[in-house]
Short mmCIF file of C-alpha atoms in Angstrom, two decimals:
data_model
loop_
_atom_site.label_atom_id
_atom_site.label_comp_id
_atom_site.label_asym_id
_atom_site.label_seq_id
_atom_site.Cartn_x
_atom_site.Cartn_y
_atom_site.Cartn_z
CA MET A 1 -12.68 23.80 -26.48
CA ASN A 2 -11.67 26.98 -24.62
CA ARG A 3 -11.61 26.42 -20.83
CA LYS A 4 -10.15 28.89 -18.35
CA ILE A 5 -8.29 26.71 -15.82
CA ILE A 6 -6.27 28.83 -13.39
CA GLN A 7 -4.95 26.12 -11.12
CA ARG A 8 -3.08 23.31 -12.87
CA PRO A 9 -1.28 21.04 -10.34
CA ARG A 10 0.19 19.09 -13.25
CA ARG A 11 2.57 22.01 -13.89
CA LEU A 12 4.60 20.82 -10.91
CA ARG A 13 4.67 17.21 -12.16
CA ALA A 14 5.95 17.96 -15.64
CA ASN A 15 9.36 16.27 -15.39
CA PRO A 16 11.60 14.45 -12.86
CA ALA A 17 13.54 17.58 -11.92
CA ILE A 18 10.43 19.57 -11.02
CA ARG A 19 8.91 16.62 -9.20
CA ALA A 20 12.10 16.29 -7.15
CA MET A 21 11.98 20.01 -6.27
CA VAL A 22 8.51 19.78 -4.75
CA ARG A 23 8.76 16.31 -3.18
CA GLU A 24 7.44 16.51 0.37
CA THR A 25 8.80 13.27 1.82
CA GLU A 26 12.37 12.01 1.46
CA LEU A 27 13.53 8.48 2.17
CA ASN A 28 17.13 7.86 3.19
CA ALA A 29 19.20 4.85 4.23
CA ARG A 30 19.73 6.60 7.57
CA ASP A 31 16.02 6.15 8.22
CA PHE A 32 16.37 2.37 8.38
CA ILE A 33 17.03 0.01 11.28
CA TYR A 34 18.01 -3.44 10.04
CA PRO A 35 16.81 -6.50 12.04
CA LEU A 36 19.29 -9.34 12.60
CA PHE A 37 18.45 -12.79 14.01
CA VAL A 38 21.44 -14.19 15.88
CA ARG A 39 21.89 -17.82 16.88
CA HIS A 40 24.60 -20.08 18.23
CA GLY A 41 26.83 -22.06 15.89
CA THR A 42 28.31 -21.14 12.55
CA GLY A 43 27.14 -19.87 9.19
CA ARG A 44 23.67 -18.84 8.05
CA THR A 45 20.31 -20.59 8.08
CA ALA A 46 17.82 -19.32 5.53
CA ILE A 47 14.26 -18.55 6.70
CA GLY A 48 11.79 -20.01 4.23
CA SER A 49 8.98 -17.55 4.86
CA MET A 50 11.32 -14.55 4.59
CA PRO A 51 13.35 -14.83 1.37
CA GLY A 52 16.70 -13.07 1.73
CA VAL A 53 16.64 -13.19 5.56
CA SER A 54 18.67 -15.70 7.59
CA GLN A 55 19.47 -16.67 11.13
CA LEU A 56 23.09 -15.65 11.62
CA SER A 57 25.99 -16.83 13.74
CA VAL A 58 27.76 -14.12 15.71
CA GLU A 59 30.47 -13.97 13.05
CA GLU A 60 27.89 -13.67 10.28
CA SER A 61 25.98 -11.01 12.19
CA VAL A 62 29.13 -8.89 12.19
CA ARG A 63 29.49 -9.38 8.43
CA GLU A 64 25.86 -8.44 7.87
CA ALA A 65 26.26 -5.34 10.03
CA GLU A 66 29.35 -4.39 8.02
CA THR A 67 27.35 -4.76 4.82
CA ALA A 68 24.66 -2.55 6.29
CA ALA A 69 27.18 0.10 7.27
CA LYS A 70 28.63 0.15 3.74
CA ALA A 71 25.10 0.60 2.38
CA GLY A 72 24.59 3.62 4.63
CA VAL A 73 22.35 1.92 7.20
CA ASN A 74 23.49 3.13 10.60
CA ALA A 75 21.52 0.92 12.98
CA VAL A 76 20.66 -2.73 13.56
CA ILE A 77 18.26 -4.34 16.01
CA LEU A 78 19.19 -7.74 17.41
CA PHE A 79 16.90 -10.69 18.12
CA GLY A 80 18.37 -13.77 19.78
CA ILE A 81 17.69 -17.47 19.34
CA PRO A 82 18.99 -19.16 22.51
CA LYS A 83 20.74 -22.50 22.82
CA GLU A 84 18.19 -23.70 25.36
CA LYS A 85 14.78 -22.41 26.44
CA ASP A 86 13.22 -22.47 29.92
CA PRO A 87 10.18 -20.95 31.71
CA ILE A 88 11.74 -17.49 32.24
CA GLY A 89 14.43 -17.41 29.54
CA VAL A 90 17.62 -17.41 31.59
CA GLU A 91 19.90 -16.97 28.57
CA ASN A 92 18.14 -13.67 27.94
CA PHE A 93 20.20 -12.05 30.71
CA SER A 94 23.23 -14.34 30.68
CA GLU A 95 26.66 -12.78 30.22
CA ASP A 96 27.35 -15.28 27.44
CA GLY A 97 23.87 -15.12 25.88
CA ILE A 98 23.74 -15.01 22.11
CA VAL A 99 22.65 -11.37 21.91
CA GLN A 100 25.27 -10.38 24.45
CA GLN A 101 27.94 -12.03 22.30
CA ALA A 102 26.65 -10.32 19.16
CA ILE A 103 26.57 -6.88 20.79
CA ARG A 104 30.20 -7.16 21.85
CA ALA A 105 31.31 -8.50 18.47
CA ILE A 106 29.52 -5.85 16.40
CA LYS A 107 30.59 -2.96 18.60
CA LYS A 108 34.20 -4.19 18.52
CA GLU A 109 34.33 -4.33 14.70
CA ILE A 110 31.93 -1.48 13.85
CA PRO A 111 31.87 0.86 16.84
CA GLU A 112 29.94 3.51 14.91
CA MET A 113 27.01 1.12 14.27
CA VAL A 114 24.02 1.84 16.54
CA VAL A 115 23.10 -1.47 18.14
CA VAL A 116 19.53 -1.68 19.41
CA THR A 117 18.38 -4.81 21.26
CA ASP A 118 14.96 -6.34 21.50
CA VAL A 119 13.99 -6.89 25.14
CA CYS A 120 11.33 -9.55 25.53
CA LEU A 121 11.01 -13.13 26.76
CA CYS A 122 9.15 -14.89 23.94
CA GLU A 123 12.19 -16.08 21.99
CA TYR A 124 13.80 -17.45 25.15
CA THR A 125 10.94 -19.16 26.98
CA ASP A 126 9.97 -22.79 26.45
CA HIS A 127 6.29 -21.75 26.23
CA GLY A 128 6.91 -18.95 23.70
CA HIS A 129 5.07 -16.25 25.63
CA CYS A 130 6.32 -12.75 26.45
CA GLY A 131 6.42 -13.16 30.22
CA ILE A 132 6.37 -15.45 33.21
CA LEU A 133 3.28 -17.62 33.24
CA ASN A 134 0.76 -18.07 36.03
CA THR A 135 1.96 -21.47 37.13
CA GLY A 136 4.26 -23.10 39.68
CA GLU A 137 5.83 -20.79 42.25
CA HIS A 138 4.24 -17.74 40.64
CA PHE A 139 0.67 -19.11 40.63
CA GLN A 140 -2.05 -16.62 41.56
CA LYS A 141 -5.51 -18.03 42.29
CA SER A 142 -7.26 -14.96 40.93
CA LEU A 143 -5.81 -15.51 37.44
CA PRO A 144 -6.23 -18.37 34.96
CA ASP A 145 -3.54 -21.00 34.42
CA GLY A 146 -1.05 -19.88 31.81
CA TYR A 147 -1.89 -16.18 32.07
CA VAL A 148 1.14 -13.97 31.39
CA LEU A 149 1.98 -12.38 34.74
CA ASN A 150 2.79 -8.71 34.44
CA ASP A 151 4.73 -7.59 37.50
CA PRO A 152 7.06 -10.61 37.95
CA THR A 153 7.97 -10.23 34.27
CA LEU A 154 9.12 -6.64 34.80
CA ASP A 155 12.02 -7.71 37.01
CA VAL A 156 13.26 -10.05 34.27
CA LEU A 157 12.94 -7.38 31.57
CA ALA A 158 15.02 -4.98 33.67
CA LYS A 159 17.72 -7.64 34.10
CA VAL A 160 17.78 -8.26 30.35
CA ALA A 161 18.11 -4.56 29.56
CA VAL A 162 20.96 -4.09 32.05
CA SER A 163 22.70 -7.14 30.64
CA HIS A 164 22.54 -5.70 27.13
CA ALA A 165 23.79 -2.33 28.37
CA GLN A 166 26.76 -3.96 30.06
CA CYS A 167 27.75 -5.50 26.71
CA GLY A 168 27.69 -2.16 24.92
CA ALA A 169 24.19 -1.86 23.46
CA ASP A 170 23.36 1.69 22.36
CA MET A 171 19.62 1.39 22.94
CA VAL A 172 17.11 -1.14 24.28
CA ALA A 173 13.70 -1.81 22.79
CA PRO A 174 11.16 -3.51 25.08
CA SER A 175 8.51 -5.26 22.99
CA GLY A 176 6.48 -7.33 25.44
CA MET A 177 3.64 -4.83 26.02
CA MET A 178 3.76 -5.36 29.79
CA ASP A 179 2.25 -2.56 31.87
CA GLY A 180 5.05 -0.56 33.46
CA MET A 181 7.83 -2.12 31.37
CA VAL A 182 9.47 1.17 30.41
CA ALA A 183 9.54 2.40 34.01
CA ALA A 184 10.96 -0.90 35.25
CA ILE A 185 13.69 -0.89 32.62
CA ARG A 186 14.44 2.78 33.26
CA ASP A 187 14.83 2.05 36.96
CA GLY A 188 17.05 -0.92 36.22
CA LEU A 189 19.28 0.96 33.81
CA ASP A 190 19.56 4.02 36.03
CA GLY A 191 20.36 1.88 39.06
CA ALA A 192 23.16 0.18 37.15
CA GLY A 193 24.68 3.46 35.97
CA TYR A 194 23.15 3.54 32.48
CA GLU A 195 20.95 6.57 32.92
CA ASN A 196 22.04 7.85 29.48
CA LEU A 197 20.99 4.72 27.58
CA PRO A 198 17.80 5.45 25.60
CA ILE A 199 14.69 3.28 25.45
CA MET A 200 12.89 2.73 22.15
CA SER A 201 9.54 1.46 23.34
CA TYR A 202 7.22 -0.76 21.36
CA ALA A 203 4.56 1.52 22.80
CA VAL A 204 1.78 0.59 20.37
CA LYS A 205 2.02 -3.06 19.40
CA TYR A 206 -1.01 -4.81 18.01
CA ALA A 207 -1.90 -8.50 18.26
CA SER A 208 -1.40 -8.87 14.54
CA SER A 209 -1.53 -11.72 12.05
CA PHE A 210 1.33 -10.05 10.17
CA TYR A 211 3.90 -11.54 12.59
CA GLY A 212 3.83 -15.12 11.29
CA PRO A 213 7.15 -15.16 9.39
CA PHE A 214 8.94 -13.44 12.30
CA ARG A 215 7.93 -16.27 14.60
CA ASP A 216 9.56 -18.69 12.18
CA ALA A 217 12.70 -16.57 12.15
CA ALA A 218 12.92 -16.06 15.91
CA GLU A 219 11.52 -19.49 16.79
CA GLY A 220 9.07 -17.80 19.15
CA VAL A 221 5.72 -19.37 18.29
CA PRO A 222 3.52 -19.64 21.44
CA LYS A 223 3.01 -23.26 22.48
CA PHE A 224 -0.61 -22.48 23.34
CA GLY A 225 -3.07 -19.59 23.23
CA ASP A 226 -2.21 -16.17 21.82
CA ARG A 227 -0.88 -12.79 22.93
CA LYS A 228 -4.12 -10.87 23.02
CA SER A 229 -3.99 -10.38 26.81
CA HIS A 230 -1.10 -7.93 26.38
CA GLN A 231 -0.86 -6.88 22.72
CA MET A 232 -3.50 -4.46 21.45
CA ASP A 233 -6.76 -5.08 19.63
CA SER A 234 -6.33 -4.12 15.96
CA ALA A 235 -9.63 -2.19 16.07
CA ASN A 236 -8.39 0.39 18.60
CA VAL A 237 -6.86 3.83 18.11
CA ARG A 238 -7.69 5.70 21.33
CA GLU A 239 -5.97 2.92 23.23
CA ALA A 240 -2.82 3.62 21.21
CA LEU A 241 -2.73 7.15 22.60
CA ARG A 242 -3.15 5.83 26.13
CA GLU A 243 -0.31 3.33 25.68
CA ALA A 244 1.95 6.00 24.20
CA ALA A 245 1.12 8.44 27.00
CA LEU A 246 2.01 5.90 29.65
CA ASP A 247 5.34 5.12 28.02
CA VAL A 248 6.17 8.81 27.70
CA GLU A 249 5.42 9.27 31.39
CA GLU A 250 7.63 6.30 32.20
CA GLY A 251 10.61 7.71 30.29
CA ALA A 252 10.50 6.32 26.75
CA ASP A 253 12.87 8.16 24.41
CA MET A 254 11.31 6.85 21.19
CA LEU A 255 7.83 5.51 20.44
CA MET A 256 7.04 2.70 18.05
CA VAL A 257 3.94 1.55 16.21
CA LYS A 258 3.93 -2.09 15.08
CA PRO A 259 2.94 -3.24 12.48
CA ALA A 260 3.25 -0.28 10.12
CA LEU A 261 1.49 -0.74 6.81
CA ALA A 262 -2.01 -1.55 8.06
CA TYR A 263 -1.62 1.04 10.85
CA LEU A 264 -0.51 4.19 9.03
CA ASP A 265 -3.42 6.05 10.61
CA VAL A 266 -2.14 5.08 14.06
CA ILE A 267 1.38 6.29 13.23
CA ARG A 268 -0.07 9.67 12.26
CA VAL A 269 -2.24 9.97 15.35
CA VAL A 270 0.60 9.10 17.73
CA LYS A 271 3.08 11.33 15.90
CA ASP A 272 0.69 14.28 16.07
CA ALA A 273 0.22 13.69 19.79
CA TYR A 274 3.97 13.43 20.52
CA PRO A 275 5.81 15.35 17.78
CA GLU A 276 8.75 15.92 20.10
CA LEU A 277 9.66 12.22 20.20
CA PRO A 278 11.15 10.19 17.34
CA MET A 279 8.51 7.89 15.87
CA VAL A 280 9.52 4.40 14.78
CA ALA A 281 7.46 2.23 12.42
CA TYR A 282 8.07 -1.51 12.33
CA ASN A 283 7.67 -2.77 8.75
CA VAL A 284 6.99 -6.31 9.95
CA SER A 285 7.75 -9.75 8.56
CA GLY A 286 4.32 -10.38 7.05
CA GLU A 287 4.48 -7.12 5.12
CA TYR A 288 7.93 -8.09 3.88
CA ALA A 289 6.89 -11.62 2.93
CA MET A 290 3.86 -10.44 0.94
CA ILE A 291 5.98 -8.15 -1.22
CA LYS A 292 8.62 -10.82 -1.72
CA ALA A 293 6.04 -13.41 -2.73
CA ALA A 294 4.26 -11.10 -5.17
CA ALA A 295 7.56 -9.99 -6.68
CA ALA A 296 8.74 -13.59 -7.05
CA ASN A 297 5.60 -14.30 -9.06
CA GLY A 298 6.14 -11.29 -11.26
CA TRP A 299 2.98 -9.60 -10.07
CA ILE A 300 4.64 -6.41 -8.81
CA ASP A 301 7.87 -4.47 -9.29
CA GLU A 302 9.63 -5.13 -5.98
CA GLU A 303 11.84 -2.05 -5.98
CA LYS A 304 9.04 0.37 -6.77
CA VAL A 305 6.62 -1.21 -4.31
CA VAL A 306 9.18 -1.28 -1.48
CA ILE A 307 10.14 2.37 -1.96
CA GLU A 308 6.48 3.39 -2.20
CA THR A 309 5.66 1.41 0.94
CA LEU A 310 8.52 2.80 3.03
CA THR A 311 7.78 6.33 1.80
CA ALA A 312 4.18 5.91 2.94
CA MET A 313 5.40 5.08 6.44
CA LYS A 314 7.50 8.24 6.55
CA ARG A 315 4.65 10.28 5.11
CA ALA A 316 2.42 8.96 7.90
CA GLY A 317 4.85 10.32 10.47
CA ALA A 318 7.62 7.78 10.99
CA ASP A 319 11.11 9.17 11.52
CA LEU A 320 12.71 5.72 11.54
CA ILE A 321 11.65 2.39 10.01
CA ILE A 322 12.65 -1.06 11.17
CA THR A 323 12.63 -3.01 7.92
CA TYR A 324 13.97 -6.22 6.43
CA HIS A 325 14.17 -4.35 3.12
CA ALA A 326 16.87 -2.06 4.57
CA LEU A 327 19.82 -3.26 2.49
CA ASP A 328 17.92 -3.46 -0.80
CA ALA A 329 16.18 -0.15 -0.24
CA ALA A 330 19.44 1.58 0.68
CA GLY A 331 20.94 0.34 -2.58
CA TRP A 332 17.97 1.45 -4.65
CA LEU A 333 18.06 4.92 -3.11
CA LYS A 334 21.67 5.56 -4.14
#
């Protein structure tokens, strides 16, 4: 058979060296932000739904951060599990809160590590929601019982962010999806003399079923209802652009889309709209758990699937990826 084929894309896939020359997307350990769950006490407590991930004491969080640094991962994000919970999460902005302790300890031992802190109420409140509820002294007749109140929550978020800054955090990451949260935190930080501290905003956070294992890890399961009054509907894309625009106007330095894998189209849309800002994708706990479970059953090759998954997030437009695979992936990339 004599066919005249001029264009043969396979010429550039002939061997590993040629494929490497024309590869369009590169994945690097510096792209990763490694989540750490910090709790009071000693040692490590394994999280059943997230194999390989543990709740860590302050001492163990330092060791894990050191391991990350040796692997080439330059940033961690801290989530705290408080000693006691209450309606507004007082430990969240306490000088001796668990995240505050971890920030100081990590920055003392590994000053070059970028320490990002999650700023939200859900892990610290006794009801498990991301803000102050419409009850008691805050009750508003126009709103239903238990509704997450927006504006009173902003004052608490600003206090939390300032508290983290005072302990040496390099960046704060508000995740509660409250209207005006970035502006409130910016005002709080600037007023306390931290005008140079950047904000990585969870600008586009969906009310997703992929968060289940995280709620086990952070012990932040809502005691009632859900978070659909503040987190986004998974069917919406235009709304993502509106949320991102508001956060940019309010002073966000980085934008995030969460979750990542089922929302690659959203990452691309937001990145195209705001190419000047670093885009962060959160490779969430459910995505992690699915790969771990399939790999444990021998159904997939974990290493290849993780690298392919993280590469897809970068290809979609992410500059940085928060991922529980960070240490393994960094090792595989060497």
